[in-house]
Short mmCIF file of C-alpha atoms in Angstrom, two decimals:
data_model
loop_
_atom_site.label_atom_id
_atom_site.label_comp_id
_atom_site.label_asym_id
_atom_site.label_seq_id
_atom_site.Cartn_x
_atom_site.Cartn_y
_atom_site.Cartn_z
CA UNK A 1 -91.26 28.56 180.61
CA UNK A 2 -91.73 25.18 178.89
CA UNK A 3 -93.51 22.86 181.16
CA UNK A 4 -91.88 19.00 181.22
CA UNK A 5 -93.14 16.29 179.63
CA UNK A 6 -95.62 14.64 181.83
CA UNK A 7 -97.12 11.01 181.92
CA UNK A 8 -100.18 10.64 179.74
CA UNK A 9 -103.22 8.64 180.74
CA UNK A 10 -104.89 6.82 178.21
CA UNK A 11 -107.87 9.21 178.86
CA UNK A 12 -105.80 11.55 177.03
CA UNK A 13 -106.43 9.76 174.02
CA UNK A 14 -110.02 8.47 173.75
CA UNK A 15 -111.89 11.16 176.14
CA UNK A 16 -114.27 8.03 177.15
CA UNK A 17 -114.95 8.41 173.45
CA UNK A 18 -116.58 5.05 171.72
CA UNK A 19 -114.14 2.80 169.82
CA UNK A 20 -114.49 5.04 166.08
CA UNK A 21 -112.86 8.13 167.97
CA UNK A 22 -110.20 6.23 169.87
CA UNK A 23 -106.66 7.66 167.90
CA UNK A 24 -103.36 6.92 168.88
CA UNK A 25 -101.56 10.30 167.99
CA UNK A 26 -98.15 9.30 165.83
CA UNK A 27 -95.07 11.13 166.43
CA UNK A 28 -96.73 12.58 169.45
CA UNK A 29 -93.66 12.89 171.87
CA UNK A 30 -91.56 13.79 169.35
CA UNK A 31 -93.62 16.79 168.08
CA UNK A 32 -94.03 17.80 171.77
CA UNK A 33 -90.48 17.95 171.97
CA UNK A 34 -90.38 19.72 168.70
CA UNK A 35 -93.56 22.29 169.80
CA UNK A 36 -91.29 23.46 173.02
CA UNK A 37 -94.73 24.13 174.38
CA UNK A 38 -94.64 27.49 176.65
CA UNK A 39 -97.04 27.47 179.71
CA UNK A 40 -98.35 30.98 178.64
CA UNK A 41 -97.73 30.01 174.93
CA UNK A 42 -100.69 30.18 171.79
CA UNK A 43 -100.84 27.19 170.03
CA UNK A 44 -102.66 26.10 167.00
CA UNK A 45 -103.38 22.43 166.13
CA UNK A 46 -104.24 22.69 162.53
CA UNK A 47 -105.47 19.11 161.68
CA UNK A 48 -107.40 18.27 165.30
CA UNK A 49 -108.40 15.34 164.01
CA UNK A 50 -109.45 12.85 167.13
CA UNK A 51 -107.88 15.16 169.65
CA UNK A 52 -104.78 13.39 170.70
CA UNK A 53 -101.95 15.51 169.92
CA UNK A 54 -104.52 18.62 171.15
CA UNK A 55 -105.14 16.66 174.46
CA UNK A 56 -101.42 16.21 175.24
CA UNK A 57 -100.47 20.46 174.50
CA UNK A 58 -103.39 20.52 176.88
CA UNK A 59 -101.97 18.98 178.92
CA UNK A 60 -98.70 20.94 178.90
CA UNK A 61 -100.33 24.52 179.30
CA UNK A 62 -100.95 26.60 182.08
CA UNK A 63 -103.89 28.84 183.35
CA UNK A 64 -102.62 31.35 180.74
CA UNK A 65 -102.48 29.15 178.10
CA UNK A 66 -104.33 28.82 175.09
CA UNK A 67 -104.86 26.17 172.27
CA UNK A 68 -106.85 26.51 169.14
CA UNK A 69 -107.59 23.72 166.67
CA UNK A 70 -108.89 23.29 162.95
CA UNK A 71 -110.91 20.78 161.22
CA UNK A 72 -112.96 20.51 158.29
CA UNK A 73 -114.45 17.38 159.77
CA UNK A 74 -117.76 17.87 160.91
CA UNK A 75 -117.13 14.70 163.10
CA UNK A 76 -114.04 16.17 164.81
CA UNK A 77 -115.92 19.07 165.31
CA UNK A 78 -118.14 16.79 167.66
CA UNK A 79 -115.24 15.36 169.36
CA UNK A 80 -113.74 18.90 170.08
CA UNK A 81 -117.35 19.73 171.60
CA UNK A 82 -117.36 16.38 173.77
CA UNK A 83 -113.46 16.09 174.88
CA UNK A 84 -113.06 20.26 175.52
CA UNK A 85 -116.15 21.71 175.49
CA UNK A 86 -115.85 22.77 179.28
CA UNK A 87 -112.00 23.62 178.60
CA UNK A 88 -111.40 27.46 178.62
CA UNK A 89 -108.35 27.36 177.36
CA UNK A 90 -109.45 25.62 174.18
CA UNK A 91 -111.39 26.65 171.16
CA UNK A 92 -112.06 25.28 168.08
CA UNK A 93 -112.94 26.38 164.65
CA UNK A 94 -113.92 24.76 161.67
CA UNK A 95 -112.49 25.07 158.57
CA UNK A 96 -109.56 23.95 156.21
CA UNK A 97 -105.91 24.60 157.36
CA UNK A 98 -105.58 26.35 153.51
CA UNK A 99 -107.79 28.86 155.26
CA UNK A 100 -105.01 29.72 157.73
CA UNK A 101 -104.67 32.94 158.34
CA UNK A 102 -108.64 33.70 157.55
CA UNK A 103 -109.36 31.89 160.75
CA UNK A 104 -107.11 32.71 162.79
CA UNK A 105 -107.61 36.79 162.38
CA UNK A 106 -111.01 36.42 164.04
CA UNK A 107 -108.92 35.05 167.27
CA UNK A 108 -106.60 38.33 167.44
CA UNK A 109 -103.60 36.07 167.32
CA UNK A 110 -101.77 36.39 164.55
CA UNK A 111 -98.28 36.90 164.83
CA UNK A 112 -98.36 35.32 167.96
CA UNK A 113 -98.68 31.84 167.60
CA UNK A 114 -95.98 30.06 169.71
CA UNK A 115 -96.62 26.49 167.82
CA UNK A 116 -98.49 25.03 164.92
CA UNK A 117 -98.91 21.49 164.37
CA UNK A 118 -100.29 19.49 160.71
CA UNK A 119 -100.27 15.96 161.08
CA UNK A 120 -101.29 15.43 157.53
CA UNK A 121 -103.68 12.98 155.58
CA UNK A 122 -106.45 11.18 156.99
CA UNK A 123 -106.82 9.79 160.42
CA UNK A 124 -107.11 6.36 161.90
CA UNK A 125 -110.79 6.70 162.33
CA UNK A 126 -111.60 8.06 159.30
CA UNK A 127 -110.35 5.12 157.68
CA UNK A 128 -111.59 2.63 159.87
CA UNK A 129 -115.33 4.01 159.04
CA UNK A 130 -116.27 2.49 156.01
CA UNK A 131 -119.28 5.27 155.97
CA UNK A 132 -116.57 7.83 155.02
CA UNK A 133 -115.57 6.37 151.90
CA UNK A 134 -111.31 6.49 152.21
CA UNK A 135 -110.54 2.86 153.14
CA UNK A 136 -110.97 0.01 150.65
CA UNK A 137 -110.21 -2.24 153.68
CA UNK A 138 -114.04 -1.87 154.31
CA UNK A 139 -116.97 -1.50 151.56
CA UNK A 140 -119.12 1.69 151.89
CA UNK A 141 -120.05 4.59 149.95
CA UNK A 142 -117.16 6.30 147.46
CA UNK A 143 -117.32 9.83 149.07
CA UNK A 144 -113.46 10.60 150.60
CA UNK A 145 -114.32 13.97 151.28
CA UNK A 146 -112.76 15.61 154.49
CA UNK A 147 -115.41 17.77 155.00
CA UNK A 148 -118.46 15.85 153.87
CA UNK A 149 -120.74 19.04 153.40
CA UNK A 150 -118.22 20.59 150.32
CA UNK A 151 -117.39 19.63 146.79
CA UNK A 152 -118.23 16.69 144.93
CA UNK A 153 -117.44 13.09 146.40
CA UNK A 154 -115.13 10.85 144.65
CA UNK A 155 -118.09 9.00 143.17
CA UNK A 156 -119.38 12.11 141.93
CA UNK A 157 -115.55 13.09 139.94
CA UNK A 158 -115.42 9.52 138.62
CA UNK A 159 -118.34 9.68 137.54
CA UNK A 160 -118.10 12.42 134.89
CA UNK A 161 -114.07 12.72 134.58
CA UNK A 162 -112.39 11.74 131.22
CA UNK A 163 -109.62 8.72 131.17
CA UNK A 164 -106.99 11.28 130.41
CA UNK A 165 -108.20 13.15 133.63
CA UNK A 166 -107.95 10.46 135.81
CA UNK A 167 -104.95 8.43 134.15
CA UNK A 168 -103.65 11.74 135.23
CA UNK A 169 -104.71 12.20 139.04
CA UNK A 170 -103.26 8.17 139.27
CA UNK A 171 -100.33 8.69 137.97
CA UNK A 172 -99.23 11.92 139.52
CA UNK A 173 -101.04 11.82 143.39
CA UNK A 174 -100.63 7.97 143.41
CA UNK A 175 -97.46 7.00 141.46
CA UNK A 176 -99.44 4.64 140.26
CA UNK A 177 -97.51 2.63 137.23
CA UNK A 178 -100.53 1.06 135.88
CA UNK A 179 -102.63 4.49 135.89
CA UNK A 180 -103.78 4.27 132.11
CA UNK A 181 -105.24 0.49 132.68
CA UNK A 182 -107.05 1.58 135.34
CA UNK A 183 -108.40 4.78 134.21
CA UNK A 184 -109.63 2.83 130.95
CA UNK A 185 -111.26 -0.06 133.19
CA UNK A 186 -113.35 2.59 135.41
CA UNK A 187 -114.95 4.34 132.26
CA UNK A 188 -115.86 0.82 130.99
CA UNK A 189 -117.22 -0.11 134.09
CA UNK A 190 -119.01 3.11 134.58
CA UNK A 191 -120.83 2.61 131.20
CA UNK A 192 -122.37 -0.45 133.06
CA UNK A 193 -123.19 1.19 135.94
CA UNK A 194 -121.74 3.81 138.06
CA UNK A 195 -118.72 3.29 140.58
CA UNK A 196 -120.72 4.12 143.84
CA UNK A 197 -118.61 1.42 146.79
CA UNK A 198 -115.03 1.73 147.46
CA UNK A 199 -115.44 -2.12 147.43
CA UNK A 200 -116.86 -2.07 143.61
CA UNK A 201 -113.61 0.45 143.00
CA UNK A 202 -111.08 -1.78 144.65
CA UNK A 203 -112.36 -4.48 142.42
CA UNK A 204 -111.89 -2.74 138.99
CA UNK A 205 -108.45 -1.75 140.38
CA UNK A 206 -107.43 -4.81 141.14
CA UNK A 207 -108.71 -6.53 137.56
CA UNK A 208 -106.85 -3.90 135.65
CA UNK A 209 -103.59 -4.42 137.56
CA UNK A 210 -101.37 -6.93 135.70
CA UNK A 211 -99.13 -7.81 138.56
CA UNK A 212 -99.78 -7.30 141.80
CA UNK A 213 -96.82 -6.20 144.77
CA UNK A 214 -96.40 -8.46 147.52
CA UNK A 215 -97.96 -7.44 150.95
CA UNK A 216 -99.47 -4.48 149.23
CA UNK A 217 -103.10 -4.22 147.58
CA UNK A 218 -103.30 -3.10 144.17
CA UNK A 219 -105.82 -0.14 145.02
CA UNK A 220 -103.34 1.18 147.53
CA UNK A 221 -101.95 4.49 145.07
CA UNK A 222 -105.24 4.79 143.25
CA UNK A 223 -107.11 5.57 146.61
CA UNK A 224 -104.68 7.30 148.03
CA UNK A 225 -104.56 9.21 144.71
CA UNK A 226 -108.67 9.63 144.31
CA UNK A 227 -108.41 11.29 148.13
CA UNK A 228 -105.69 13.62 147.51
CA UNK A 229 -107.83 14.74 144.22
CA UNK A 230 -111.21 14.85 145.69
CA UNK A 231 -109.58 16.76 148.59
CA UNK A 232 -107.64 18.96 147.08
CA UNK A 233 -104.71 17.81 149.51
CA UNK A 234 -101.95 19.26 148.54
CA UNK A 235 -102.84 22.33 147.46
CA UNK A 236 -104.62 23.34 150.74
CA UNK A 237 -100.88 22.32 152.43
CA UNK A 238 -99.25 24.82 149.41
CA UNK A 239 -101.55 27.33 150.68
CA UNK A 240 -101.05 26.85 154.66
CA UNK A 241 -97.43 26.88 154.18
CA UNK A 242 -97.31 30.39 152.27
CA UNK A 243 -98.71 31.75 155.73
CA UNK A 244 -96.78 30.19 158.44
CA UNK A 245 -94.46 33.52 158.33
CA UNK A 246 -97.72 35.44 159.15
CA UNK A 247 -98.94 33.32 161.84
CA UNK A 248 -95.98 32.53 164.19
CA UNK A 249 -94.27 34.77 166.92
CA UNK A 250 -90.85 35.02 166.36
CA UNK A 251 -89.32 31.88 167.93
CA UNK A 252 -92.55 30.25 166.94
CA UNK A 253 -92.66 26.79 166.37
CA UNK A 254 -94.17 25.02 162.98
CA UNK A 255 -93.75 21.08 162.98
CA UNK A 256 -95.48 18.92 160.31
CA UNK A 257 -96.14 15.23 160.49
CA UNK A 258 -96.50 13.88 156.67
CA UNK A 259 -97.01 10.35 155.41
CA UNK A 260 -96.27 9.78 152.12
CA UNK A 261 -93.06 11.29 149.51
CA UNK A 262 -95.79 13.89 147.81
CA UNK A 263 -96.39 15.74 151.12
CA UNK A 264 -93.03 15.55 152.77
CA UNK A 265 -91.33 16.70 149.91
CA UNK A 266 -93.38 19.99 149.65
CA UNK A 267 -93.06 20.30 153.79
CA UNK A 268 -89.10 20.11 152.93
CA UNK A 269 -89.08 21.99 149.92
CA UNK A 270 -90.73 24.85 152.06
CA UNK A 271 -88.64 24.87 154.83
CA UNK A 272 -85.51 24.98 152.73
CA UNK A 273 -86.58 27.62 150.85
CA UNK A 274 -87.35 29.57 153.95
CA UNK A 275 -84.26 28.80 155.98
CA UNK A 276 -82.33 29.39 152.70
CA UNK A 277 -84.08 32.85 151.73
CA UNK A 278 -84.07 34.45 148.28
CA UNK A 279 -81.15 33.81 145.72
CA UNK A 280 -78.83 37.11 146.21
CA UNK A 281 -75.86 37.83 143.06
CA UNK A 282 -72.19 36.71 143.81
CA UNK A 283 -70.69 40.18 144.00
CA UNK A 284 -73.26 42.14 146.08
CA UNK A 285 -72.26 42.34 149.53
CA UNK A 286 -75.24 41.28 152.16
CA UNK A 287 -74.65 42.40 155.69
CA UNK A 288 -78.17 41.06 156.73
CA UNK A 289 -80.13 37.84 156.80
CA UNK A 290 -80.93 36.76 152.96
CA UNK A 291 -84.15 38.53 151.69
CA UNK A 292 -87.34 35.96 151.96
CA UNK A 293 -84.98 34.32 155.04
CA UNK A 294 -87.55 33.28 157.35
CA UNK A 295 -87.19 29.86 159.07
CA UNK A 296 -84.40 27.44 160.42
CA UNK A 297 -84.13 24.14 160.92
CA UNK A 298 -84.66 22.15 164.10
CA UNK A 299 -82.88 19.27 164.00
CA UNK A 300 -83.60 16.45 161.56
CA UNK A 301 -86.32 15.03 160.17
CA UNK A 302 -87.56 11.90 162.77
CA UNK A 303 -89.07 8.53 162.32
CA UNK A 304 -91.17 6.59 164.71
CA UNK A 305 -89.06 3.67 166.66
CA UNK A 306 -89.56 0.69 166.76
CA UNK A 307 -92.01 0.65 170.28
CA UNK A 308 -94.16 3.29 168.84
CA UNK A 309 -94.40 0.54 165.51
CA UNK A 310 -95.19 -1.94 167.96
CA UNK A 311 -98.05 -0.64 168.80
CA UNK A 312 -99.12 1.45 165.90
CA UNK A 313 -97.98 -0.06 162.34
CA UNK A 314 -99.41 2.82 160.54
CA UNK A 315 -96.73 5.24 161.90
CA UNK A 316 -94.08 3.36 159.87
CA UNK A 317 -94.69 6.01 157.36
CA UNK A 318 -94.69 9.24 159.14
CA UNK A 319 -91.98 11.80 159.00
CA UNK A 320 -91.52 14.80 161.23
CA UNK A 321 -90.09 17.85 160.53
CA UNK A 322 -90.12 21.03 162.50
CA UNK A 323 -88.74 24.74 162.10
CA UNK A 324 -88.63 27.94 163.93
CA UNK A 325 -89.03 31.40 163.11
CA UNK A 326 -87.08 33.94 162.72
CA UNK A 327 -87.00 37.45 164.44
#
């Protein structure tokens, strides 16, 4: 039984959490609606982030429901403890989402996942703490890792990466047009002294820019860029993806929210490829579903309106898509 959509109090959101945790989930009716959430169902929030979207499938379970949600974040980890700690349909585990199916075994549910949700990239707060390192908004340390306790810190991979290298990461994870100038400019600068604030980074950036786009600053690819790198982004989603057949129930539910062309396009790639199945010659008959068919489409990809960009400008770039499994 899906359970109607239900009014959400604001509570839902910000769990009486201080201002850095408030997060206004994007998409969030619309990936409900895309979820079908099941009163009895097994869902799987694989980015928990703040806890919004988690608070709302929360919301739409029963007794016999049960929700489980990822982070790498060891501050999400805190909200999850805070905002659910007393809620026993709710557990959470952390870890990366490209560590899917690794976490999930210990939970005995695999294959029976009703719903999994990525909203992709970094979250509101995240940005809006200069102490993480993503935003150049705000100066603070150059770290931009997810998960603060692994891997080196973008500080640390400018530090020692070659022009070519990071040319490169700007230029492919950024689109960045200008990714040589800059790449040239940081290992000048870093023969001064090293590039330690995203404010000292944004700088550089914007002094090795020629021309500069209207209404956009010039740092805007390279950090976005830098993140995906230091992160390892989009290979983690490469890696989730490739187990989404393994997780869901049959009639399971996966629906991604992305935010830029270099995510959505692998998201969409995917799910062709899965509702399209393996390539199968001309003049042999198939009776069945293609071999490697997996997935179909549910309906098209969506867009935030305009009242959800009223009220949250940062959803302008989000894009939804969601797919179902196969029997």
């Amino acid at each position: 039984m899906v359970i109607p959509a239900r009014p959400l109090s604001p509570s839902s959101f910000d769990g009486g959490a201080s201002a850095p945790d408030t997060h206004r989930p994007v998409l969030l009716e619309e990936a409900l609606a895309g979820l079908a959430v099941q009163e009895d169902g097994i869902y799987v929030d694989a980015t928990f982030g703040r806890g919004g979207h988690s608070a709302a499938i929360l919301e739409r379970l029963g007794p016999e429901g049960r929700l489980i949600a990822l982070d790498q974040d060891p501050q999400a980890q805190a909200v999850a403890s805070r905002r659910f700690g007393d809620e026993p349909r709710f557990q959470f585990l952390r870890g990366s989402f490209a560590d899917l199916s690794a976490l999930l075994e210990g939970c005995a549910v695999m294959g029976q996942v009703r719903g999994l949700l990525l909203d992709l990239g970094v979250s509101s707060p995240q940005l809006d703490d200069a102490t993480r390192g993503f935003s150049f908004m705000n100066d603070g340390p150059l770290d931009m890792r997810m998960d603060p306790d692994r891997g080196e810190s973008a500080a640390q991979w400018l530090a020692h990466a070659g022009e070519g290298e990071i040319a490169k990461v700007l230029r492919e994870l950024g689109e960045e047009r200008f990714a040589r100038r800059i790449a040239r400019r940081l290992v000048e600068a870093r023969e001064e002294a090293p590039v330690e604030r995203t404010g000292r980074l944004a700088e550089l950036i914007s002094e090795a820019v020629p021309r500069h786009e209207r209404h956009k600053h010039p740092a805007t690819r390279s950090f976005q860029a830098i993140r995906l790198h230091v992160n390892q982004e989009l290979e983690s989603l490469d890696a989730c993806l490739a187990q989404i057949s393994r997780v869901l129930a049959p009639g399971g539910r996966l629906a991604v929210i992305s935010f830029h062309s270099l995510e959505d396009r692998r998201v969409k790639r995917f799910i062709r490829r899965q509702v399209e199945g393996e390539p199968v010659p001309r003049d042999l008959p198939v009776r069945d579903l293609p071999p490697g068919r997996t997935l179909r489409h549910i309906g098209k990809a969506q867009r935030a309106g305009e009242a959800e960009l009223a009220v949250n400008p940062r959803a302008r770039s989000a894009v939804l898509r969601v797919a179902e499994r196969l029997s």
